[in-house]
Amino acid sequence: MPDSTKTLCPYCGVGCGLDVSPTVKQSWKVTGDRVHPSSLGMVCVKGATVVESLEKDRLRYPQFRENLSAPFKQISWEEALTKIVERIQTVIATQGVDGICMYGSGQLQTEDYYIAQKLLKGCLGTNNFDTNSRLCMSSAVSAYGQNFGSDGPPCCYEDLDLTDCAFLIGTNTAECHPIIFNRLQKHLKRDPKAKLIVVDPRRTKTAEVADLHLAITPGTDIDLLNGLAHLLLRWGKLDQDFIEKHTQNFADYKNVIPYYSPEIVTAKCGISLEDLETAARYWAESEQVLSLWSMGLNQSSEGTAKICSLINLHLMTGQIGKSGMGPFSLTGQPNAMGGREAGGLSNLLPGYRQIVNPQHRAEIEQAWGMPSGRINPLPGRDAWGMITGLEAGDVGLFWIAATNPAVSLPDLERVKKALAKSPFTVYQDAYYPTETSAFAHLLLPAAQWSEKTGTMTNSERRVTLCSQFREPPGEAIADWQIFAEVGRRLGFRHQFPFKNSAEVYQEFVELTRDRTCEMTGISHERLLKEGPLQWPCSDNSNDLENHSAKRLYTDLKFPTPDGRAKFVPFHTKGLAEPPDRDYPFVLTTGRLYGHWHTQTRTGRIEKIVKMHPQPFIEIHPKDADFLQIVDGDNLEVRSRRGRASFPVKITTAIKPGTVFVPMHWGSLWADQTEANALTHAIACPISLEPELKACAVKLIPHCFP
Ligand SMILES: Nc1nc2c(c(=O)[nH]1)N[C@H]1C(S)=C(S)[C@@H](COP(=O)(O)OP(=O)(O)OC[C@H]3O[C@@H](n4cnc5c(=O)[nH]c(N)nc54)[C@H](O)[C@@H]3O)O[C@H]1N2
Ligand SMILES: Nc1nc2c(c(=O)[nH]1)N[C@H]1C(S)=C(S)[C@@H](COP(=O)(O)OP(=O)(O)OC[C@H]3O[C@@H](n4cnc5c(=O)[nH]c(N)nc54)[C@H](O)[C@@H]3O)O[C@H]1N2
Ligand code: SF4
Ligand SMILES: [Mo]
């Protein structure tokens, strides 16, 4: 293997470049890759420590058991693959192909994703492939589709250096996308006229440094966004020319906005009139407004509506298509973007295509050498639909890859019961144990980042090659190879001829030709030679350099039938489960700087465990006084679905009436501190993304019965 390898950090969607080199002690040294255009040599604590997690507690061999109370026994790959193939054939014969479900994640590489689509949606003919992106990015996907006619974040990181108003809503960028935040902060220091607005019910590390922090009541984002539009309209701060030439449906938007007067909005959001006006003034006076958002908008029962309301503001003020501006969705996982490109949700097909579109289905069937009509015309089960499918006995094979649903899905007690009912669960992961392995019949050891070669796409649409630099442990192999081998054994030999992941990628990019996410100009070979590349990037020129675009829609033509972006107005519906007399507090959940999700890696890194040794609940001093609790007391939290308890952390950083707990602690790492024991699964009707950011709870100090 080479001395030093350039790769990508396998944690968040910032997508920082890493340089990894072997050390004399048979270990690895990680530094930031100075020439990676997205991160310019910077890394945060997670990227810097990632190699410390690669050896411990790895799943090394396939293992099997007949039922969940039996111990696992090591088996060979041959036996494991035979079991899967037989199971697939049995389910097809007894229940039909839709009895098969696969639940993946944004931590798979694009090649893994693509092969899974081909196997499930093409060869088998079921659209029951969904991922944890349903809990993460699907609202952004839907909203971009509604306003612009296609998914695709239009901005790039250079915009962070150029904007004169950064509008951060529902994102704790400082902790969750730290290198993006560093870059933005540098710019704000250099240009004191540039403003930072942060909209978050908590005074996060991000909000602490803002020029204006709007600590809105959870679930009032649409009120705020339409309220800002109300003031801009009143002040005549519109871009009439842009609206007339490049948009449609403004009249409908104008009919909705009058309902959001400053009086109503400030009362609902719990903010002052002065702050609302200041935010509107910053927006109106700025040449370049860049909005960034993540889970505070996406994870909501009106997630799509929240984001459309934000994009509407950009359209009204013409803040799109030029440098330093635009609505920029920050993607969470390292390859959430690649998953979308490969069609990795139950309503999508590769190349930003839609299952419900007959032409899209036909194009993919043809490319895959499948008979016409093979791809089911209806979307498959989404993540929660797989859980209800298990409950109803409609799922005969549940195949989970690269995610830990026994921690990360909402309404966890219900999820665990459903998982326990599964007649046959395959769990393909890199580590053992995880909370989900307790619910598996067959464990498949997956090679993870560093042990396989493939691509990932970051938030600014930049594709990086993650080259292998270590051997996988035991018998672990790459996810795409597992899927392809199952496909071949099912008789689809011609569909899976690939010798390596470069060939997989080559086939995949062909399916992006002439699509918004065109990548025909990208190949493993070119990435290795030239470094990371942004799409759109086509192969239809001799001068390939010019065909990697920093921004989308610079010509102000949008991928809608008439080429215009659309105003998509929404009224607010508020929280799906608002607080009431029985459950008077709103619980919100989220992340800490050092930990990654369910701790499969970071829980095994000493430095990070020291940084965040235990879970906690944040509560405002007023609420703590009322409950007569002090810092460190144990507080029981109950929702309509479950309970958990946490040491108390009293802080004015949270709004009275709201409490916060981190999402990182599953049952493996602490007792009864699962955020998702409390949350509910009510989802946005358009994106089907659950409202992981809010549920109603009551708080019971430990001294009370
Ligand atoms: N350190 C770390 N970084 C990560 C991850 C990690 O696990 N750890 N995971 C990655 C992934 S997959 C993701 S998706 C991203 C998530 O990145 P973020 O979205 O930034 O993270 P969260 O903490 O989930 O939520 C963001 C904020 O939403 C706020 N919020 C809650 N309710 C509302 C509301 O109604 N309105 C508004 N405006 N805000 C609200 C919360 O207070 C919280 O501060 O992070 C990525 N980066
Ligand atoms: N309450 C609450 N719940 C949430 C959220 C929240 O904000 N609040 N956020 C949601 C969001 S945005 C997300 S993204 C999810 C994340 O939730 P999960 O996806 O459940 O979290 P991870 O811990 O990242 O799990 C990834 C798994 O993939 C494995 N893995 C890593 N690399 C590979 C690989 O190459 N191949 C295979 N096969 N396995 C691999 C790891 O070992 C790990 O077990 O949580 C969601 N749940
Ligand atoms: S900011 Fe994200 S991608 Fe960059 S080093 Fe940290 S976790 Fe990795
Ligand atoms: Mo996520």
mmCIF file of C-alpha atoms in Angstrom, residues 67-194:
data_model
loop_
_atom_site.group_PDB
_atom_site.id
_atom_site.type_symbol
_atom_site.label_atom_id
_atom_site.label_comp_id
_atom_site.label_asym_id
_atom_site.label_seq_id
_atom_site.Cartn_x
_atom_site.Cartn_y
_atom_site.Cartn_z
ATOM 1 C CA ASN A 67 -33.752 -17.050 16.827
ATOM 2 C CA LEU A 68 -32.953 -13.976 18.890
ATOM 3 C CA SER A 69 -32.485 -15.838 22.158
ATOM 4 C CA ALA A 70 -29.878 -18.216 20.721
ATOM 5 C CA PRO A 71 -26.154 -17.327 20.713
ATOM 6 C CA PHE A 72 -24.507 -16.387 17.403
ATOM 7 C CA LYS A 73 -22.363 -19.014 15.665
ATOM 8 C CA GLN A 74 -19.645 -18.158 13.179
ATOM 9 C CA ILE A 75 -20.449 -19.372 9.653
ATOM 10 C CA SER A 76 -18.692 -19.100 6.292
ATOM 11 C CA TRP A 77 -19.544 -16.510 3.641
ATOM 12 C CA GLU A 78 -20.728 -19.379 1.471
ATOM 13 C CA GLU A 79 -23.273 -20.397 4.105
ATOM 14 C CA ALA A 80 -24.263 -16.788 4.799
ATOM 15 C CA LEU A 81 -24.887 -15.971 1.140
ATOM 16 C CA THR A 82 -26.828 -19.206 0.644
ATOM 17 C CA LYS A 83 -29.054 -18.311 3.592
ATOM 18 C CA ILE A 84 -29.817 -14.865 2.147
ATOM 19 C CA VAL A 85 -30.507 -16.179 -1.335
ATOM 20 C CA GLU A 86 -32.796 -18.910 -0.012
ATOM 21 C CA ARG A 87 -34.593 -16.448 2.193
ATOM 22 C CA ILE A 88 -35.143 -14.042 -0.717
ATOM 23 C CA GLN A 89 -36.534 -16.900 -2.835
ATOM 24 C CA THR A 90 -38.824 -18.050 -0.022
ATOM 25 C CA VAL A 91 -40.158 -14.553 0.628
ATOM 26 C CA ILE A 92 -40.812 -13.989 -3.076
ATOM 27 C CA ALA A 93 -42.649 -17.328 -3.300
ATOM 28 C CA THR A 94 -44.715 -16.912 -0.135
ATOM 29 C CA GLN A 95 -45.219 -13.187 0.386
ATOM 30 C CA GLY A 96 -44.197 -11.573 -2.875
ATOM 31 C CA VAL A 97 -41.141 -9.462 -3.517
ATOM 32 C CA ASP A 98 -42.403 -6.553 -1.423
ATOM 33 C CA GLY A 99 -41.836 -8.707 1.638
ATOM 34 C CA ILE A 100 -38.154 -7.799 1.225
ATOM 35 C CA CYS A 101 -36.906 -4.529 2.761
ATOM 36 C CA MET A 102 -33.477 -2.970 2.903
ATOM 37 C CA TYR A 103 -32.645 -0.109 5.272
ATOM 38 C CA GLY A 104 -29.324 1.592 4.561
ATOM 39 C CA SER A 105 -27.559 4.826 5.357
ATOM 40 C CA GLY A 106 -25.689 7.928 4.209
ATOM 41 C CA GLN A 107 -22.533 6.270 5.449
ATOM 42 C CA LEU A 108 -22.499 3.875 2.514
ATOM 43 C CA GLN A 109 -20.352 4.925 -0.413
ATOM 44 C CA THR A 110 -22.000 5.822 -3.714
ATOM 45 C CA GLU A 111 -20.971 2.502 -5.265
ATOM 46 C CA ASP A 112 -22.585 0.570 -2.377
ATOM 47 C CA TYR A 113 -25.745 2.601 -2.792
ATOM 48 C CA TYR A 114 -25.879 2.143 -6.517
ATOM 49 C CA ILE A 115 -25.508 -1.629 -6.441
ATOM 50 C CA ALA A 116 -28.206 -1.870 -3.773
ATOM 51 C CA GLN A 117 -30.612 0.113 -6.024
ATOM 52 C CA LYS A 118 -29.887 -2.158 -8.943
ATOM 53 C CA LEU A 119 -30.436 -5.288 -6.869
ATOM 54 C CA LEU A 120 -33.633 -4.214 -5.094
ATOM 55 C CA LYS A 121 -35.414 -1.843 -7.482
ATOM 56 C CA GLY A 122 -34.169 -3.325 -10.748
ATOM 57 C CA CYS A 123 -33.450 -7.044 -10.418
ATOM 58 C CA LEU A 124 -35.937 -7.917 -7.693
ATOM 59 C CA GLY A 125 -38.508 -5.256 -8.563
ATOM 60 C CA THR A 126 -39.220 -3.873 -5.106
ATOM 61 C CA ASN A 127 -38.772 -0.232 -4.143
ATOM 62 C CA ASN A 128 -38.412 -1.150 -0.476
ATOM 63 C CA PHE A 129 -35.007 0.455 -0.173
ATOM 64 C CA ASP A 130 -34.852 3.361 2.248
ATOM 65 C CA THR A 131 -32.140 4.841 4.447
ATOM 66 C CA ASN A 132 -31.565 6.913 7.526
ATOM 67 C CA SER A 133 -31.566 9.882 5.133
ATOM 68 C CA ARG A 134 -35.327 9.636 5.678
ATOM 69 C CA LEU A 135 -34.572 10.845 9.224
ATOM 70 C CA CYS A 136 -32.120 13.401 7.953
ATOM 71 C CA MET A 137 -32.175 14.924 4.468
ATOM 72 C CA SER A 138 -35.468 13.912 2.910
ATOM 73 C CA SER A 139 -37.221 17.226 3.699
ATOM 74 C CA ALA A 140 -34.454 19.114 1.916
ATOM 75 C CA VAL A 141 -34.790 16.785 -1.073
ATOM 76 C CA SER A 142 -38.559 17.381 -1.235
ATOM 77 C CA ALA A 143 -38.337 21.133 -0.825
ATOM 78 C CA TYR A 144 -35.663 21.624 -3.481
ATOM 79 C CA GLY A 145 -37.883 19.536 -5.748
ATOM 80 C CA GLN A 146 -40.947 21.669 -4.991
ATOM 81 C CA ASN A 147 -39.276 25.069 -5.521
ATOM 82 C CA PHE A 148 -36.697 24.258 -8.212
ATOM 83 C CA GLY A 149 -38.049 21.114 -9.884
ATOM 84 C CA SER A 150 -35.054 19.063 -8.760
ATOM 85 C CA ASP A 151 -32.977 18.188 -5.745
ATOM 86 C CA GLY A 152 -29.507 19.755 -5.557
ATOM 87 C CA PRO A 153 -27.967 22.310 -3.179
ATOM 88 C CA PRO A 154 -27.154 25.262 -5.460
ATOM 89 C CA CYS A 155 -24.363 26.837 -3.379
ATOM 90 C CA CYS A 156 -20.729 26.117 -2.521
ATOM 91 C CA TYR A 157 -18.356 26.743 0.381
ATOM 92 C CA GLU A 158 -16.759 29.724 -1.330
ATOM 93 C CA ASP A 159 -20.095 31.463 -0.687
ATOM 94 C CA LEU A 160 -19.197 31.385 3.018
ATOM 95 C CA ASP A 161 -16.326 33.793 2.237
ATOM 96 C CA LEU A 162 -18.474 36.141 0.199
ATOM 97 C CA THR A 163 -21.854 36.538 1.864
ATOM 98 C CA ASP A 164 -22.837 39.699 3.686
ATOM 99 C CA CYS A 165 -25.654 38.036 5.621
ATOM 100 C CA ALA A 166 -25.481 34.438 6.818
ATOM 101 C CA PHE A 167 -28.903 33.241 7.931
ATOM 102 C CA LEU A 168 -28.473 30.018 9.937
ATOM 103 C CA ILE A 169 -31.743 28.365 10.843
ATOM 104 C CA GLY A 170 -32.149 25.081 12.691
ATOM 105 C CA THR A 171 -28.465 24.292 12.499
ATOM 106 C CA ASN A 172 -25.820 24.105 15.197
ATOM 107 C CA THR A 173 -23.093 24.521 12.610
ATOM 108 C CA ALA A 174 -20.358 25.223 15.161
ATOM 109 C CA GLU A 175 -20.685 21.711 16.633
ATOM 110 C CA CYS A 176 -22.045 19.709 13.717
ATOM 111 C CA HIS A 177 -20.317 21.228 10.693
ATOM 112 C CA PRO A 178 -17.366 22.801 12.496
ATOM 113 C CA ILE A 179 -15.104 23.391 9.520
ATOM 114 C CA ILE A 180 -17.852 25.197 7.629
ATOM 115 C CA PHE A 181 -18.436 27.294 10.701
ATOM 116 C CA ASN A 182 -14.723 28.112 11.068
ATOM 117 C CA ARG A 183 -14.637 29.310 7.504
ATOM 118 C CA LEU A 184 -17.728 31.462 7.980
ATOM 119 C CA GLN A 185 -16.394 32.915 11.222
ATOM 120 C CA LYS A 186 -13.111 33.866 9.567
ATOM 121 C CA HIS A 187 -15.051 35.751 6.934
ATOM 122 C CA LEU A 188 -17.256 37.486 9.511
ATOM 123 C CA LYS A 189 -14.154 38.635 11.395
ATOM 124 C CA ARG A 190 -12.566 39.953 8.214
ATOM 125 C CA ASP A 191 -15.709 41.767 7.140
ATOM 126 C CA PRO A 192 -17.411 43.274 10.178
ATOM 127 C CA LYS A 193 -20.274 44.566 8.036
ATOM 128 C CA ALA A 194 -21.328 41.001 7.249
#
